[in-house]
GROMACS .gro file of C-alpha atoms in nm:
model
  210
    1UNK     CA    1   3.810   8.249   7.945
    2UNK     CA    2   3.597   8.597   8.051
    3UNK     CA    3   3.773   8.890   8.150
    4UNK     CA    4   3.759   8.859   8.533
    5UNK     CA    5   3.969   8.478   8.448
    6UNK     CA    6   4.198   8.616   8.256
    7UNK     CA    7   4.274   8.941   8.513
    8UNK     CA    8   4.302   8.636   8.780
    9UNK     CA    9   4.530   8.453   8.571
   10UNK     CA   10   4.785   8.776   8.530
   11UNK     CA   11   4.794   8.864   8.884
   12UNK     CA   12   4.839   8.504   8.942
   13UNK     CA   13   5.137   8.490   8.710
   14UNK     CA   14   5.250   8.816   8.840
   15UNK     CA   15   5.279   8.679   9.213
   16UNK     CA   16   5.439   8.380   9.137
   17UNK     CA   17   5.697   8.607   8.937
   18UNK     CA   18   5.760   8.822   9.252
   19UNK     CA   19   5.805   8.517   9.460
   20UNK     CA   20   6.051   8.345   9.228
   21UNK     CA   21   6.297   8.600   9.236
   22UNK     CA   22   6.246   8.694   9.581
   23UNK     CA   23   6.325   8.336   9.637
   24UNK     CA   24   6.608   8.373   9.404
   25UNK     CA   25   6.729   8.649   9.571
   26UNK     CA   26   6.729   8.572   9.901
   27UNK     CA   27   6.938   8.210   9.791
   28UNK     CA   28   7.130   8.414   9.620
   29UNK     CA   29   7.231   8.601   9.904
   30UNK     CA   30   7.279   8.293  10.156
   31UNK     CA   31   7.521   8.118   9.931
   32UNK     CA   32   7.712   8.468   9.827
   33UNK     CA   33   7.703   8.606  10.188
   34UNK     CA   34   7.594   8.954  10.315
   35UNK     CA   35   7.862   9.205  10.228
   36UNK     CA   36   7.706   9.463  10.485
   37UNK     CA   37   7.738   9.189  10.768
   38UNK     CA   38   8.121   9.070  10.661
   39UNK     CA   39   8.175   9.409  10.661
   40UNK     CA   40   8.074   9.452  10.993
   41UNK     CA   41   8.208   9.121  11.079
   42UNK     CA   42   8.567   9.333  10.966
   43UNK     CA   43   8.587   9.057  10.647
   44UNK     CA   44   8.712   9.236  10.382
   45UNK     CA   45   8.706   9.057  10.006
   46UNK     CA   46   8.910   9.218   9.684
   47UNK     CA   47   8.686   9.267   9.372
   48UNK     CA   48   8.957   9.035   9.228
   49UNK     CA   49   9.181   8.748   9.398
   50UNK     CA   50   9.556   8.822   9.362
   51UNK     CA   51   9.872   8.558   9.304
   52UNK     CA   52  10.051   8.474   9.609
   53UNK     CA   53  10.433   8.505   9.538
   54UNK     CA   54  10.602   8.164   9.489
   55UNK     CA   55  10.816   8.173   9.791
   56UNK     CA   56  11.013   7.916   9.901
   57UNK     CA   57  10.998   7.917  10.349
   58UNK     CA   58  10.994   7.603  10.601
   59UNK     CA   59  10.735   7.493  10.801
   60UNK     CA   60  10.708   7.435  11.188
   61UNK     CA   61  10.797   7.088  11.096
   62UNK     CA   62  11.133   7.169  10.947
   63UNK     CA   63  10.994   7.062  10.587
   64UNK     CA   64  11.039   7.282  10.286
   65UNK     CA   65  10.680   7.491  10.163
   66UNK     CA   66  10.597   7.740   9.886
   67UNK     CA   67  10.377   7.932  10.007
   68UNK     CA   68  10.153   7.966   9.670
   69UNK     CA   69  10.077   7.618   9.713
   70UNK     CA   70   9.862   7.632  10.008
   71UNK     CA   71   9.567   7.511   9.845
   72UNK     CA   72   9.241   7.296   9.979
   73UNK     CA   73   9.132   7.521  10.256
   74UNK     CA   74   9.082   7.875  10.359
   75UNK     CA   75   9.393   8.015  10.510
   76UNK     CA   76   9.392   8.299  10.798
   77UNK     CA   77   9.789   8.444  10.777
   78UNK     CA   78   9.870   8.620  11.048
   79UNK     CA   79  10.247   8.767  11.020
   80UNK     CA   80  10.392   8.754  11.354
   81UNK     CA   81  10.646   8.620  11.624
   82UNK     CA   82  10.663   8.410  11.907
   83UNK     CA   83  10.867   8.681  12.117
   84UNK     CA   84  10.617   8.902  12.068
   85UNK     CA   85  10.454   9.039  12.409
   86UNK     CA   86  10.106   9.133  12.298
   87UNK     CA   87   9.946   9.149  11.920
   88UNK     CA   88  10.057   8.777  11.908
   89UNK     CA   89   9.908   8.566  12.184
   90UNK     CA   90   9.598   8.804  12.213
   91UNK     CA   91   9.550   8.716  11.805
   92UNK     CA   92   9.640   8.329  11.815
   93UNK     CA   93   9.417   8.313  12.160
   94UNK     CA   94   9.111   8.469  11.973
   95UNK     CA   95   9.168   8.226  11.691
   96UNK     CA   96   9.179   7.937  11.889
   97UNK     CA   97   8.868   8.013  12.040
   98UNK     CA   98   8.652   8.117  11.745
   99UNK     CA   99   8.757   7.795  11.573
  100UNK     CA  100   8.650   7.556  11.905
  101UNK     CA  101   8.321   7.747  11.855
  102UNK     CA  102   8.298   7.698  11.480
  103UNK     CA  103   8.078   7.418  11.349
  104UNK     CA  104   8.285   7.111  11.229
  105UNK     CA  105   8.255   7.095  10.889
  106UNK     CA  106   8.398   7.483  10.898
  107UNK     CA  107   8.675   7.399  11.067
  108UNK     CA  108   8.800   7.130  10.806
  109UNK     CA  109   8.797   7.376  10.555
  110UNK     CA  110   8.979   7.651  10.762
  111UNK     CA  111   9.366   7.646  10.865
  112UNK     CA  112   9.546   7.925  11.066
  113UNK     CA  113   9.898   8.042  10.961
  114UNK     CA  114  10.181   8.200  11.136
  115UNK     CA  115  10.400   8.331  10.904
  116UNK     CA  116  10.723   8.477  11.131
  117UNK     CA  117  10.846   8.862  11.125
  118UNK     CA  118  11.119   8.727  11.304
  119UNK     CA  119  11.320   8.524  11.121
  120UNK     CA  120  11.597   8.537  11.320
  121UNK     CA  121  11.482   8.375  11.642
  122UNK     CA  122  11.182   8.209  11.479
  123UNK     CA  123  11.331   7.816  11.418
  124UNK     CA  124  11.095   7.569  11.291
  125UNK     CA  125  11.148   7.395  11.589
  126UNK     CA  126  11.046   7.727  11.800
  127UNK     CA  127  10.774   7.797  11.604
  128UNK     CA  128  10.617   7.424  11.683
  129UNK     CA  129  10.625   7.483  12.087
  130UNK     CA  130  10.472   7.840  12.029
  131UNK     CA  131  10.202   7.710  11.865
  132UNK     CA  132  10.157   7.466  12.026
  133UNK     CA  133  10.037   7.668  12.344
  134UNK     CA  134   9.730   7.782  12.143
  135UNK     CA  135   9.665   7.478  11.876
  136UNK     CA  136   9.823   7.161  11.732
  137UNK     CA  137   9.693   7.206  11.422
  138UNK     CA  138   9.787   7.605  11.384
  139UNK     CA  139  10.087   7.616  11.111
  140UNK     CA  140  10.382   7.800  11.132
  141UNK     CA  141  10.619   7.903  10.809
  142UNK     CA  142  10.939   8.104  10.879
  143UNK     CA  143  11.196   8.184  10.571
  144UNK     CA  144  11.459   8.458  10.457
  145UNK     CA  145  11.356   8.867  10.558
  146UNK     CA  146  11.374   8.926  10.213
  147UNK     CA  147  11.129   8.601  10.158
  148UNK     CA  148  10.894   8.778  10.389
  149UNK     CA  149  10.910   9.072  10.339
  150UNK     CA  150  10.815   9.000  10.010
  151UNK     CA  151  10.484   8.807  10.062
  152UNK     CA  152  10.379   9.100  10.347
  153UNK     CA  153  10.397   9.325  10.047
  154UNK     CA  154  10.190   9.077   9.828
  155UNK     CA  155   9.941   9.045  10.080
  156UNK     CA  156   9.948   9.458  10.185
  157UNK     CA  157  10.016   9.345  10.560
  158UNK     CA  158  10.360   9.501  10.575
  159UNK     CA  159  10.605   9.482  10.836
  160UNK     CA  160  10.898   9.724  10.972
  161UNK     CA  161  11.206   9.483  11.018
  162UNK     CA  162  11.381   9.511  11.351
  163UNK     CA  163  11.724   9.596  11.468
  164UNK     CA  164  11.839   9.245  11.554
  165UNK     CA  165  12.213   9.385  11.704
  166UNK     CA  166  11.990   9.532  11.992
  167UNK     CA  167  11.860   9.287  12.262
  168UNK     CA  168  11.517   9.184  12.339
  169UNK     CA  169  11.438   9.366  12.053
  170UNK     CA  170  11.048   9.358  11.927
  171UNK     CA  171  10.908   9.406  11.550
  172UNK     CA  172  10.593   9.657  11.478
  173UNK     CA  173  10.373   9.452  11.267
  174UNK     CA  174   9.981   9.418  11.217
  175UNK     CA  175   9.730   9.257  11.349
  176UNK     CA  176   9.549   9.202  11.048
  177UNK     CA  177   9.535   8.865  10.851
  178UNK     CA  178   9.544   8.805  10.487
  179UNK     CA  179   9.253   8.589  10.375
  180UNK     CA  180   9.369   8.331  10.133
  181UNK     CA  181   9.134   8.100   9.899
  182UNK     CA  182   9.143   7.731   9.871
  183UNK     CA  183   9.293   7.799   9.524
  184UNK     CA  184   9.578   7.974   9.714
  185UNK     CA  185   9.500   8.316   9.604
  186UNK     CA  186   9.433   8.572   9.839
  187UNK     CA  187   9.087   8.672   9.855
  188UNK     CA  188   9.059   8.964  10.106
  189UNK     CA  189   9.160   9.030  10.480
  190UNK     CA  190   9.010   9.031  10.817
  191UNK     CA  191   9.073   9.346  11.030
  192UNK     CA  192   9.187   9.350  11.332
  193UNK     CA  193   9.086   9.358  11.647
  194UNK     CA  194   8.867   9.083  11.596
  195UNK     CA  195   8.492   9.063  11.754
  196UNK     CA  196   8.446   8.678  11.799
  197UNK     CA  197   8.049   8.664  11.782
  198UNK     CA  198   8.059   8.824  11.418
  199UNK     CA  199   8.354   8.623  11.270
  200UNK     CA  200   8.117   8.320  11.410
  201UNK     CA  201   7.842   8.475  11.275
  202UNK     CA  202   8.013   8.449  10.916
  203UNK     CA  203   8.296   8.245  10.855
  204UNK     CA  204   8.093   7.935  10.845
  205UNK     CA  205   7.925   8.078  10.519
  206UNK     CA  206   8.222   8.218  10.397
  207UNK     CA  207   8.461   7.904  10.402
  208UNK     CA  208   8.198   7.745  10.184
  209UNK     CA  209   8.274   7.882   9.903
  210UNK     CA  210   8.582   7.746   9.649
   0.00000   0.00000   0.00000
């Protein structure tokens, strides 16, 4: 092999190596998601997943549910209540709209769960009726105030308990969502207010992860 041939061979090998590394980086970014794009969509992933406390609550069908057993799907936990005048109906309507525009495979790997911050009024029947106005597949859970506060604090979305002795009381709470992975651990947050188009661009790739 002449010097020219060796030079050409080395250059071809270098080009192949660079192309291979570039392709690997692109594929890796596609599988892991673009962190900047996720943040821009309001999706904040934790550097390490958090365990969710094993709290016993009751779902919208009156069945017992343990919160650390929300597994098999990505869960969007929204802390709200059915008598909420503004944040809750707005948030649930947006989530319904986002869900309606997601690809079928993404919808199948995602669930919305309303955690009531008003257990005094939010019975399972009340939750089921209320959530049915938005989406029949939206889930709801209610439990003791102590259990709800413990859960909210564990996923860093606290709320201020209301004075239930006052008529027509309201509950101060956040519009942020806690993001749980299919293993039941908390993976991050979705910050309010939501940008539907940016969420639609990022959620399909996110929920493909295990």
